[in-house]
Amino acid sequence: MSTLGIVMLVHTALDRAELVARHWTAAGCPVVIHVDRKVHEETYTNFVSSCSDDPLILFSERHVCEWGGWGIVAASQSAATSILERFPDVRHVYLSSGSCLPLRPVLELVDYLSERPREDFIESATTADVSWTVGGLDLERFTLRFPFSWRKHRKLFDSYVKLQRLLGFRRKIPDGLVPHMGSQWWCLTRQTLTAILQDPKRKVYDRYFRRVWIPDESYFQTLARLYSIHIESRSLTLSKFDYQGRPHIFYDDHLQLLRRSDCFVARKIWPHADRLYQTFLTDQTEAMKLAEPNPGKIDRVFAKAVERRTRGRDGLYMQSRFPRHGSENGLTSFPYSVFQGFSELFEDFESWLGNATGARVHGHLFGPERAEFAGGETTINGALSDGAKLRDYNPTAFVSNLIWNTRGERQCFQFGPADTQKINWFLARDKNAQISVVTGAWAVPLFRSNMNFADIRNEAARLQQIETKQLEVLDSVWTKAKVRIWTMAEFVESPMEPLQTVIDEIGTGQPAHLSEAPTMVDLTGFGKFLQNLKNQGMHPYLVGDFPVDDVFGAQTRQFRKPYLVQ
């Protein structure tokens, strides 16, 4: 007879529970099974009958087990009492569930525990030392009353907690008890377990813990501290939880992950994970090397899984994965560039930039009439339409989808104060965005137009006001984009340096040194145009200190033809 006994709490997938129970008994370990009273009586009877040929499988008194309720503790008490009474050779009792699966040969676990005859393996920490409590219920779970089910009557649960806080109600913790918490899945010595179950004050303790929230994570964890000679504060069962406190479920494709853990037992196994059951319930003598259980070896994988679930993938928005505003893992999936004022200053900027970098260069994607895709296309990757109405329905989704569907290829597009401004905050908050702005360049198309001057003055005032608000966004503490800003006067005075800077930032692997500039528009007379705006009461301050004489006009005429850098 083995010195290890197994308590198994079962409520579903009874066929798998029987398979695992027989695996334990095949190694000589007796098993006492508790079946949730909510399981239909006929199903329970058939289950008992199916296991009746194995003398090492017994069944205990049944209790109703609700999540967070006392029934789970009562079930553990009943089954543990049965196994200690019926099997006097048992020295360690291992609490497991019907979804637990042994990962290593049972005899390895038996030998491991035999070498540690006085050690109790139970995660047991004070409320000040744990980090997994949710909703502020750490010490309060021991001092308030919880007569309502958190899952079934959430509003009543929350309201009653608030009422007790308001009234200052506090339950008295029994003398001598220091509340501890930890994993439900323990492995206790006979000495410690019998001391808990036969304690003269057990009725007092049981009455107290019946109104503690989630007592299965605190009852044995607290009482073991009264009697144990040596507590190893960890569980021998690999059990991982997500950010909501729900257990991770292991499937067939987790086989190698489970092997790497070196743990003796894992939960929670999907009932239909045939490959896992077939692999681990056969002879594993050669399959897993002798090693100290170390679930920390796979913590990195679970941490990544939690991050993927809570934050999604950079720039990917989908049903059930749409992030809360401000909690996105990444607004877009790949770096891209936004140019403001460049296409107004250079006649061939888009084609020049495409040739210089190899990137796909679009026009004004948020132009008032349509999205100006590169090459005049009306649709682009992902069936994105150039229709302004559809684009403006959700402009942030338009950008994120564009970048996601073309990830791996650098995208560049033009922007300006005449475009749809709903996208401003999105661009500013996106760490993948590289935004280059020449302020006041919106004045160039007005200068070259043949509009009435009164209309020009009004439009200039409108565009300057819009650009001013945009610059405030780009200067915000929330801005994560890489932003470069020049006034038009600064830029025109020495355009090659800014152009070289933005080309270097794109970093597409092309030659770093520019040898030719794009063709700049003719700015002869632009200074006088700006002075006329001032004379009419509109001060174009975003343009910068642009002289009234034709100094810049003469200078920029050299860019009217391909300009070779000496």
Coordinates of C-alpha atoms in Angstrom, one line a residue:
M1 CA 0.0 0.0 0.0
S2 CA 1.3 3.4 -1.0
T3 CA 2.0 6.1 1.7
L4 CA 0.3 8.7 -0.6
G5 CA -3.5 9.1 -0.6
I6 CA -5.5 11.1 -3.2
V7 CA -8.6 13.2 -2.5
M8 CA -10.4 14.0 -5.7
L9 CA -13.1 16.6 -6.0
V10 CA -15.3 15.9 -9.1
H11 CA -18.3 17.7 -10.6
T12 CA -18.0 17.1 -14.4
A13 CA -16.2 14.9 -17.0
L14 CA -16.6 11.8 -14.8
D15 CA -15.1 9.5 -17.4
R16 CA -11.8 11.5 -17.3
A17 CA -11.9 11.5 -13.5
E18 CA -12.2 7.7 -13.5
L19 CA -9.3 7.4 -15.9
V20 CA -7.1 9.5 -13.6
A21 CA -8.3 7.7 -10.5
R22 CA -7.3 4.3 -11.9
H23 CA -3.9 5.8 -12.8
W24 CA -3.4 6.7 -9.2
T25 CA -4.6 3.3 -7.9
A26 CA -2.4 1.4 -10.4
A27 CA 0.6 2.8 -8.5
G28 CA -1.0 1.7 -5.2
C29 CA -2.4 5.1 -4.1
P30 CA -5.9 4.9 -2.6
V31 CA -8.3 7.5 -3.9
V32 CA -11.4 8.9 -2.3
I33 CA -13.7 10.8 -4.7
H34 CA -16.1 13.5 -3.7
V35 CA -18.8 14.1 -6.4
D36 CA -20.7 17.4 -6.2
R37 CA -24.3 16.9 -5.0
K38 CA -25.5 18.9 -8.0
V39 CA -24.5 16.0 -10.2
H40 CA -27.6 14.0 -11.1
E41 CA -28.2 11.0 -8.9
E42 CA -28.4 8.5 -11.8
T43 CA -25.1 9.8 -13.2
Y44 CA -23.5 9.5 -9.8
T45 CA -24.8 6.0 -9.3
N46 CA -23.4 4.9 -12.7
F47 CA -20.1 6.5 -11.9
V48 CA -19.8 4.6 -8.6
S49 CA -20.8 1.4 -10.3
S50 CA -18.2 1.9 -13.0
C51 CA -15.4 2.2 -10.3
S52 CA -16.7 -0.5 -8.1
D53 CA -14.2 -3.1 -9.3
D54 CA -11.3 -1.1 -7.9
P55 CA -10.9 -1.6 -4.1
L56 CA -8.7 1.4 -3.8
I57 CA -11.4 3.8 -5.1
L58 CA -13.9 5.0 -2.5
F59 CA -16.5 7.7 -2.4
S60 CA -17.2 10.2 0.4
E61 CA -20.3 12.0 1.7
R62 CA -21.6 14.5 -0.9
H63 CA -21.9 18.2 -0.5
V64 CA -23.2 21.0 -2.8
C65 CA -20.1 22.9 -4.0
E66 CA -20.5 26.5 -5.1
W67 CA -17.6 28.6 -6.2
G68 CA -16.4 30.7 -3.3
G69 CA -18.6 28.8 -0.8
W70 CA -18.1 26.5 2.1
G71 CA -19.2 23.4 0.3
I72 CA -15.7 22.9 -1.2
V73 CA -14.1 22.9 2.2
A74 CA -16.8 20.5 3.6
A75 CA -16.1 18.2 0.6
S76 CA -12.4 18.2 1.3
Q77 CA -13.0 17.5 5.0
S78 CA -15.3 14.6 4.3
A79 CA -13.0 13.0 1.7
A80 CA -9.9 13.5 3.8
T81 CA -11.5 12.0 6.9
S82 CA -12.5 8.9 4.9
I83 CA -9.0 8.3 3.4
L84 CA -7.3 8.8 6.8
E85 CA -9.7 6.3 8.5
R86 CA -9.8 3.7 5.8
F87 CA -6.1 3.7 4.9
P88 CA -3.8 3.9 8.0
D89 CA -0.6 3.5 5.9
V90 CA -1.2 6.9 4.2
R91 CA 1.2 9.5 5.3
H92 CA 0.5 12.3 2.9
V93 CA -2.9 13.3 1.5
Y94 CA -2.9 15.1 -1.9
L95 CA -6.0 17.2 -2.8
S96 CA -6.8 17.2 -6.5
S97 CA -9.7 17.8 -8.8
G98 CA -11.3 15.8 -11.6
S99 CA -9.5 18.0 -14.1
C100 CA -6.0 17.3 -12.6
L101 CA -3.6 15.2 -14.5
P102 CA -0.4 13.6 -13.2
L103 CA 2.5 14.7 -15.4
R104 CA 5.2 12.4 -13.9
P105 CA 5.3 8.8 -12.8
V106 CA 3.3 8.4 -9.6
L107 CA 6.1 6.6 -7.9
E108 CA 8.3 9.6 -8.3
L109 CA 5.8 11.7 -6.3
V110 CA 5.6 9.0 -3.7
D111 CA 9.4 8.9 -3.3
Y112 CA 9.6 12.7 -3.3
L113 CA 7.1 12.8 -0.4
S114 CA 8.7 9.9 1.4
E115 CA 12.0 11.8 1.5
R116 CA 10.1 14.7 3.2
P117 CA 7.9 12.9 5.7
R118 CA 7.3 16.0 7.9
E119 CA 6.7 18.6 5.2
D120 CA 3.4 20.0 4.4
F121 CA 3.1 21.4 0.9
I122 CA 0.5 24.2 1.0
E123 CA 0.6 27.7 -0.2
S124 CA 0.1 29.8 2.9
A125 CA 0.7 33.6 3.1
T126 CA -0.8 36.4 5.0
T127 CA -3.1 38.9 3.2
A128 CA -0.3 41.5 3.3
D129 CA 2.0 39.2 1.3
V130 CA -0.3 38.1 -1.6
S131 CA -0.9 40.0 -4.8
W132 CA -3.8 38.1 -6.4
T133 CA -6.7 39.5 -4.3
V134 CA -9.2 41.4 -6.4
G135 CA -11.6 44.2 -5.5
G136 CA -10.1 45.2 -2.2
L137 CA -11.2 42.1 -0.4
D138 CA -8.0 41.0 1.2
L139 CA -8.3 41.2 5.0
E140 CA -12.0 42.1 4.6
R141 CA -12.8 38.6 3.4
F142 CA -12.1 37.5 7.0
T143 CA -13.9 40.3 8.8
L144 CA -17.1 40.8 6.8
R145 CA -20.0 38.4 6.1
F146 CA -20.7 36.9 2.7
P147 CA -24.1 35.2 2.7
F148 CA -24.7 35.9 -1.0
S149 CA -23.0 34.2 -4.0
W150 CA -20.6 36.4 -5.8
R151 CA -21.4 34.7 -9.1
K152 CA -25.2 34.2 -8.8
H153 CA -26.1 37.4 -6.9
R154 CA -23.4 39.9 -7.7
K155 CA -25.5 43.0 -6.9
L156 CA -26.6 41.6 -3.6
F157 CA -23.0 40.6 -2.8
D158 CA -21.6 44.1 -3.6
S159 CA -24.4 45.9 -1.9
Y160 CA -24.1 43.9 1.3
V161 CA -20.3 44.5 1.4
K162 CA -20.9 48.3 1.0
L163 CA -23.5 48.2 3.7
Q164 CA -21.2 46.5 6.2
R165 CA -18.4 49.0 5.3
L166 CA -20.8 51.9 5.9
L167 CA -22.0 50.5 9.2
G168 CA -18.4 49.7 10.3
F169 CA -19.3 46.0 10.8
R170 CA -16.4 43.7 11.6
R171 CA -16.5 40.0 12.5
K172 CA -14.2 38.8 15.2
I173 CA -11.4 36.5 14.1
P174 CA -11.2 33.5 16.5
D175 CA -8.4 33.8 19.1
G176 CA -5.1 32.4 17.9
L177 CA -5.9 32.5 14.2
V178 CA -3.8 34.6 11.8
P179 CA -5.6 34.6 8.4
H180 CA -3.5 33.0 5.6
M181 CA -4.4 32.5 2.0
G182 CA -3.1 30.4 -0.9
S183 CA -3.9 27.8 -3.5
Q184 CA -6.7 25.4 -2.8
W185 CA -4.6 22.5 -4.0
W186 CA -2.5 21.2 -1.1
C187 CA -0.6 18.1 0.1
L188 CA -0.6 17.7 3.9
T189 CA 0.9 15.1 6.2
R190 CA -1.4 12.8 8.2
Q191 CA -0.2 14.5 11.4
T192 CA -1.2 18.0 10.3
L193 CA -4.4 17.0 8.6
T194 CA -5.7 15.0 11.6
A195 CA -4.8 17.8 13.9
I196 CA -7.0 20.1 11.8
L197 CA -9.9 17.7 11.5
Q198 CA -9.9 16.6 15.1
D199 CA -9.2 20.0 16.7
P200 CA -11.5 20.5 19.7
K201 CA -12.3 24.0 18.4
R202 CA -13.2 22.7 14.9
K203 CA -16.8 23.7 15.3
V204 CA -15.8 27.3 16.2
Y205 CA -13.4 27.4 13.2
D206 CA -15.9 25.9 10.8
R207 CA -18.7 28.3 11.9
Y208 CA -16.3 31.2 11.4
F209 CA -15.0 30.1 8.0
R210 CA -18.5 29.4 6.6
R211 CA -18.9 33.1 6.2
V212 CA -15.4 33.8 4.9
W213 CA -15.3 34.6 1.2
I214 CA -13.6 31.8 -0.8
P215 CA -12.8 29.7 2.3
D216 CA -11.2 26.9 0.3
E217 CA -8.3 29.3 -0.2
S218 CA -8.0 30.1 3.5
Y219 CA -9.3 27.4 5.8
F220 CA -6.5 24.8 5.5
Q221 CA -4.0 27.5 4.7
T222 CA -4.8 29.2 8.0
L223 CA -5.2 26.2 10.3
A224 CA -2.1 24.4 8.9
R225 CA -0.1 27.2 10.5
L226 CA -1.3 26.1 13.9
Y227 CA 0.0 22.6 13.7
S228 CA 2.5 22.0 10.9
I229 CA 6.1 21.4 11.9
H230 CA 7.4 22.4 8.4
I231 CA 5.3 24.2 5.8
E232 CA 6.7 24.4 2.3
S233 CA 4.6 27.3 1.1
R234 CA 3.9 26.1 -2.4
S235 CA 1.6 23.8 -4.2
L236 CA 2.8 20.7 -6.0
T237 CA 0.0 21.2 -8.5
L238 CA 0.7 23.4 -11.5
S239 CA -2.2 25.8 -11.7
K240 CA -2.1 29.1 -13.6
F241 CA -4.6 31.9 -13.5
D242 CA -5.4 34.8 -15.8
Y243 CA -5.8 38.4 -14.9
Q244 CA -9.5 37.8 -13.9
G245 CA -8.5 35.0 -11.5
R246 CA -9.8 32.2 -13.9
P247 CA -7.7 29.1 -14.3
H248 CA -5.9 28.6 -17.6
I249 CA -7.0 25.5 -19.4
F250 CA -4.4 23.2 -20.9
Y251 CA -5.0 21.7 -24.3
D252 CA -3.2 19.2 -26.5
D253 CA -0.8 21.8 -27.9
H254 CA 0.5 22.5 -24.3
L255 CA 2.2 19.1 -24.2
Q256 CA 5.7 20.4 -24.3
L257 CA 4.9 23.3 -22.1
L258 CA 3.7 20.9 -19.4
R259 CA 6.8 18.8 -19.7
R260 CA 9.1 21.7 -19.2
S261 CA 7.4 22.6 -15.9
D262 CA 8.7 19.4 -14.2
C263 CA 5.6 19.5 -12.0
F264 CA 4.0 16.4 -10.6
V265 CA 0.4 17.4 -11.4
A266 CA -1.3 20.0 -13.5
R267 CA -4.8 21.5 -13.7
K268 CA -7.0 22.5 -15.4
I269 CA -6.9 19.9 -18.3
W270 CA -9.5 20.2 -21.1
P271 CA -11.6 17.0 -20.9
H272 CA -11.1 16.4 -24.7
A273 CA -7.3 16.8 -24.6
D274 CA -6.9 13.2 -25.8
R275 CA -3.2 13.6 -26.5
L276 CA -2.4 14.8 -23.0
Y277 CA -4.3 12.0 -21.3
Q278 CA -2.8 9.4 -23.6
T279 CA 0.7 10.7 -23.1
F280 CA 0.8 11.3 -19.3
L281 CA -1.3 8.3 -18.3
T282 CA 1.1 5.9 -19.8
D283 CA 4.5 4.8 -18.6
Q284 CA 6.5 7.9 -18.1
T285 CA 9.6 6.5 -16.7
E286 CA 11.7 7.7 -19.6
A287 CA 9.6 10.6 -20.6
M288 CA 10.5 13.1 -17.8
K289 CA 13.8 13.5 -16.0
L290 CA 13.9 13.6 -12.2
A291 CA 13.8 17.3 -11.2
E292 CA 12.5 19.6 -8.6
P293 CA 9.0 20.9 -9.7
N294 CA 9.6 24.4 -11.1
P295 CA 6.4 26.0 -12.5
G296 CA 8.4 29.3 -12.7
K297 CA 10.1 27.9 -15.8
I298 CA 7.0 28.5 -17.8
D299 CA 5.8 31.7 -16.1
R300 CA 7.1 33.8 -19.0
V301 CA 4.8 32.0 -21.4
F302 CA 1.8 32.6 -19.2
A303 CA 2.8 36.2 -18.7
K304 CA 2.8 36.7 -22.5
A305 CA -0.5 34.9 -22.8
V306 CA -2.1 37.2 -20.3
E307 CA -0.6 40.2 -22.0
R308 CA -1.9 39.0 -25.4
R309 CA -5.4 38.4 -24.0
T310 CA -5.7 41.7 -22.1
R311 CA -3.9 44.0 -24.5
G312 CA -4.1 42.2 -27.9
R313 CA -1.6 42.5 -30.7
D314 CA -0.2 45.9 -31.7
G315 CA -2.7 47.6 -34.1
L316 CA -5.1 44.7 -34.4
Y317 CA -8.7 45.5 -33.4
M318 CA -11.3 42.7 -33.4
Q319 CA -14.4 41.5 -31.7
S320 CA -13.7 40.5 -28.1
R321 CA -10.3 42.1 -28.3
F322 CA -11.1 45.8 -28.7
P323 CA -9.1 47.5 -26.0
R324 CA -10.2 50.2 -23.7
H325 CA -9.2 53.7 -24.7
G326 CA -5.7 54.4 -23.2
S327 CA -5.0 50.7 -22.5
E328 CA -4.1 49.7 -26.0
N329 CA -1.0 47.6 -26.4
G330 CA -0.2 49.5 -29.5
L331 CA -2.4 51.7 -31.7
T332 CA -0.8 50.5 -34.9
S333 CA 1.4 47.5 -35.9
F334 CA 4.2 49.1 -37.9
P335 CA 6.0 52.5 -38.1
Y336 CA 4.7 55.0 -40.6
S337 CA 5.3 58.7 -41.5
V338 CA 3.0 61.7 -41.7
F339 CA 4.1 64.8 -43.6
Q340 CA 2.4 68.1 -43.2
G341 CA 3.2 71.0 -45.5
F342 CA 5.6 69.2 -47.7
S343 CA 3.4 68.5 -50.6
E344 CA 2.4 72.2 -50.5
L345 CA 6.0 73.3 -50.8
F346 CA 7.2 70.8 -53.3
E347 CA 5.5 70.1 -56.6
D348 CA 6.7 66.5 -56.8
F349 CA 7.1 65.6 -53.2
E350 CA 5.2 62.3 -53.2
S351 CA 6.9 60.7 -56.2
W352 CA 10.3 62.1 -55.0
L353 CA 9.8 60.6 -51.5
G354 CA 8.8 57.2 -53.0
N355 CA 11.9 57.1 -55.2
A356 CA 14.1 58.2 -52.3
T357 CA 12.9 55.7 -49.8
G358 CA 11.0 52.9 -51.5
A359 CA 8.1 53.5 -49.2
R360 CA 4.5 53.7 -50.4
V361 CA 3.6 57.4 -50.4
H362 CA 0.0 58.4 -50.4
G363 CA -1.5 61.9 -50.8
H364 CA -3.9 63.4 -48.3
L365 CA -5.5 60.3 -46.9
F366 CA -7.9 62.5 -44.9
G367 CA -8.7 65.0 -47.6
P368 CA -12.2 66.3 -47.6
E369 CA -13.2 64.6 -50.9
R370 CA -11.6 61.2 -50.6
A371 CA -8.6 59.2 -49.3
E372 CA -5.8 59.9 -51.8
F373 CA -4.2 56.4 -52.0
A374 CA -0.9 56.1 -53.8
G375 CA -1.1 55.7 -57.5
G376 CA -4.7 57.0 -57.6
E377 CA -6.1 53.6 -56.3
T378 CA -9.7 53.6 -55.1
T379 CA -9.2 50.6 -52.8
I380 CA -6.1 49.3 -50.9
N381 CA -5.0 46.3 -48.9
G382 CA -7.8 45.0 -46.8
A383 CA -10.5 46.3 -49.1
L384 CA -10.2 49.8 -47.6
S385 CA -12.2 52.2 -49.7
D386 CA -11.2 55.8 -50.6
G387 CA -14.7 57.0 -49.8
A388 CA -14.6 59.9 -47.3
K389 CA -17.9 59.0 -45.7
L390 CA -16.8 55.5 -44.8
R391 CA -13.4 56.6 -43.8
D392 CA -14.7 59.4 -41.5
Y393 CA -17.2 57.0 -39.8
N394 CA -14.2 55.7 -37.8
P395 CA -11.0 57.4 -38.9
T396 CA -8.8 55.8 -36.2
A397 CA -9.9 52.3 -37.4
F398 CA -9.1 53.5 -41.0
V399 CA -5.5 54.2 -40.0
S400 CA -4.9 51.2 -37.9
N401 CA -6.4 48.9 -40.6
L402 CA -4.3 50.5 -43.2
I403 CA -1.1 50.0 -41.3
W404 CA -2.1 46.4 -40.2
N405 CA -3.0 45.3 -43.7
T406 CA 0.3 46.7 -45.2
R407 CA 2.6 45.9 -42.2
G408 CA 6.1 45.2 -43.4
E409 CA 5.8 48.0 -46.0
R410 CA 6.5 51.6 -44.9
Q411 CA 3.4 53.9 -45.4
C412 CA 3.7 57.6 -45.8
F413 CA 0.9 60.1 -46.2
Q414 CA 0.2 63.8 -46.3
F415 CA -1.9 65.7 -43.8
G416 CA -2.9 69.3 -43.2
P417 CA -5.4 71.6 -41.5
A418 CA -7.8 71.3 -44.4
D419 CA -8.1 67.5 -43.7
T420 CA -10.3 65.7 -41.3
Q421 CA -9.0 66.5 -37.8
K422 CA -10.6 63.7 -35.9
I423 CA -7.5 61.7 -36.3
N424 CA -5.2 64.2 -34.5
W425 CA -5.1 62.5 -31.0
F426 CA -4.7 59.1 -32.5
L427 CA -1.7 60.1 -34.5
A428 CA -0.2 62.0 -31.5
R429 CA -0.6 59.0 -29.2
D430 CA 0.8 56.4 -31.6
K431 CA 4.4 55.5 -30.8
N432 CA 4.7 54.2 -34.4
A433 CA 3.9 57.6 -36.0
Q434 CA 6.7 59.9 -37.2
I435 CA 5.1 63.3 -37.8
S436 CA 6.9 66.0 -39.7
V437 CA 5.2 69.4 -39.8
V438 CA 6.0 72.6 -41.7
T439 CA 3.7 75.1 -40.0
G440 CA 2.1 77.7 -42.1
A441 CA 2.6 75.9 -45.4
W442 CA -1.2 75.9 -45.9
A443 CA -0.6 79.6 -47.0
V444 CA 1.2 78.5 -50.2
P445 CA -1.9 77.1 -52.0
L446 CA -3.8 80.3 -51.0
F447 CA -0.9 82.4 -52.4
R448 CA -1.0 80.5 -55.7
S449 CA -4.8 80.6 -56.0
N450 CA -6.9 83.1 -57.8
M451 CA -9.5 83.6 -55.1
N452 CA -10.8 87.0 -53.9
F453 CA -8.4 88.3 -51.3
A454 CA -11.2 88.6 -48.7
D455 CA -11.9 84.9 -49.1
I456 CA -8.2 84.1 -48.9
R457 CA -7.9 86.1 -45.7
N458 CA -10.9 84.2 -44.1
E459 CA -9.6 80.8 -45.2
A460 CA -6.1 81.6 -43.9
A461 CA -7.6 82.5 -40.5
R462 CA -9.6 79.3 -40.4
L463 CA -6.6 77.1 -41.4
Q464 CA -4.3 78.8 -38.9
Q465 CA -6.7 78.3 -36.1
I466 CA -7.1 74.6 -37.0
E467 CA -3.3 74.1 -37.2
T468 CA -2.8 75.9 -33.9
K469 CA -5.1 73.4 -32.1
Q470 CA -3.3 70.6 -33.8
L471 CA 0.1 71.8 -32.6
E472 CA -1.3 71.9 -29.1
V473 CA -2.2 68.2 -29.4
L474 CA 1.3 67.4 -30.7
D475 CA 2.8 69.3 -27.8
S476 CA 0.7 67.4 -25.2
V477 CA 2.2 65.2 -22.5
W478 CA 0.2 62.3 -23.9
T479 CA 2.0 62.5 -27.2
K480 CA 4.1 59.4 -28.0
A481 CA 4.7 60.0 -31.7
K482 CA 8.1 61.2 -32.9
V483 CA 7.3 64.8 -33.8
R484 CA 9.5 67.3 -35.7
I485 CA 8.2 70.8 -36.4
W486 CA 9.6 73.7 -38.5
T487 CA 8.0 77.0 -39.3
M488 CA 7.8 77.5 -43.1
A489 CA 10.4 80.3 -42.8
E490 CA 12.9 78.0 -41.1
F491 CA 12.3 75.2 -43.5
V492 CA 12.6 77.3 -46.7
E493 CA 15.8 78.9 -45.5
S494 CA 17.6 75.5 -45.4
P495 CA 15.3 72.7 -46.8
M496 CA 18.0 70.0 -47.3
E497 CA 18.7 69.4 -43.7
P498 CA 15.1 68.7 -42.7
L499 CA 14.6 66.5 -45.8
Q500 CA 17.7 64.6 -44.9
T501 CA 16.4 64.2 -41.3
V502 CA 13.0 62.8 -42.3
I503 CA 14.6 60.4 -44.8
D504 CA 17.0 59.1 -42.2
E505 CA 14.1 58.5 -39.8
I506 CA 12.2 56.4 -42.3
G507 CA 15.3 54.2 -42.5
T508 CA 14.3 51.9 -45.4
G509 CA 17.9 50.8 -46.2
Q510 CA 18.3 53.2 -49.1
P511 CA 21.5 55.4 -49.3
A512 CA 21.5 57.8 -46.4
H513 CA 22.9 60.9 -48.2
L514 CA 20.5 62.8 -50.4
S515 CA 22.0 64.0 -53.7
E516 CA 18.9 65.6 -55.2
A517 CA 16.0 67.7 -53.7
P518 CA 12.4 67.7 -54.9
T519 CA 11.2 70.6 -57.0
M520 CA 10.0 73.5 -54.8
V521 CA 7.1 75.7 -55.8
D522 CA 8.0 79.3 -56.9
L523 CA 7.6 81.5 -53.8
T524 CA 8.4 84.8 -55.6
G525 CA 6.2 87.4 -54.0
F526 CA 5.2 85.3 -51.1
G527 CA 6.5 87.7 -48.6
K528 CA 4.4 90.5 -50.0
F529 CA 1.4 88.2 -49.9
L530 CA 1.9 87.6 -46.2
Q531 CA 2.2 91.3 -45.6
N532 CA -1.0 91.9 -47.4
L533 CA -2.7 89.4 -45.0
K534 CA -1.3 91.3 -42.1
N535 CA -2.5 94.6 -43.6
Q536 CA -6.0 93.0 -43.8
G537 CA -5.9 92.1 -40.1
M538 CA -4.9 88.5 -40.4
H539 CA -1.5 87.7 -38.8
P540 CA 0.0 84.5 -40.2
Y541 CA 2.3 83.8 -37.3
L542 CA 2.6 80.1 -37.9
V543 CA 4.5 80.8 -41.2
G544 CA 7.4 82.3 -39.1
D545 CA 9.6 85.3 -39.8
F546 CA 9.2 85.5 -43.6
P547 CA 10.8 88.6 -45.1
V548 CA 8.7 91.0 -47.2
D549 CA 11.4 91.3 -49.8
D550 CA 12.2 88.6 -52.3
V551 CA 15.2 87.0 -50.5
F552 CA 13.5 83.6 -50.1
G553 CA 11.9 83.8 -53.4
A554 CA 15.3 84.2 -55.1
Q555 CA 16.8 81.4 -52.9
T556 CA 14.0 78.9 -53.6
R557 CA 14.2 79.5 -57.4
Q558 CA 17.3 77.2 -57.4
F559 CA 14.9 74.4 -56.3
R560 CA 12.7 74.9 -59.3
K561 CA 14.9 72.4 -61.1
P562 CA 16.5 69.2 -59.7
Y563 CA 18.9 70.5 -57.1
L564 CA 22.3 68.7 -56.9
V565 CA 23.9 68.8 -53.5
Q566 CA 27.6 69.7 -53.8

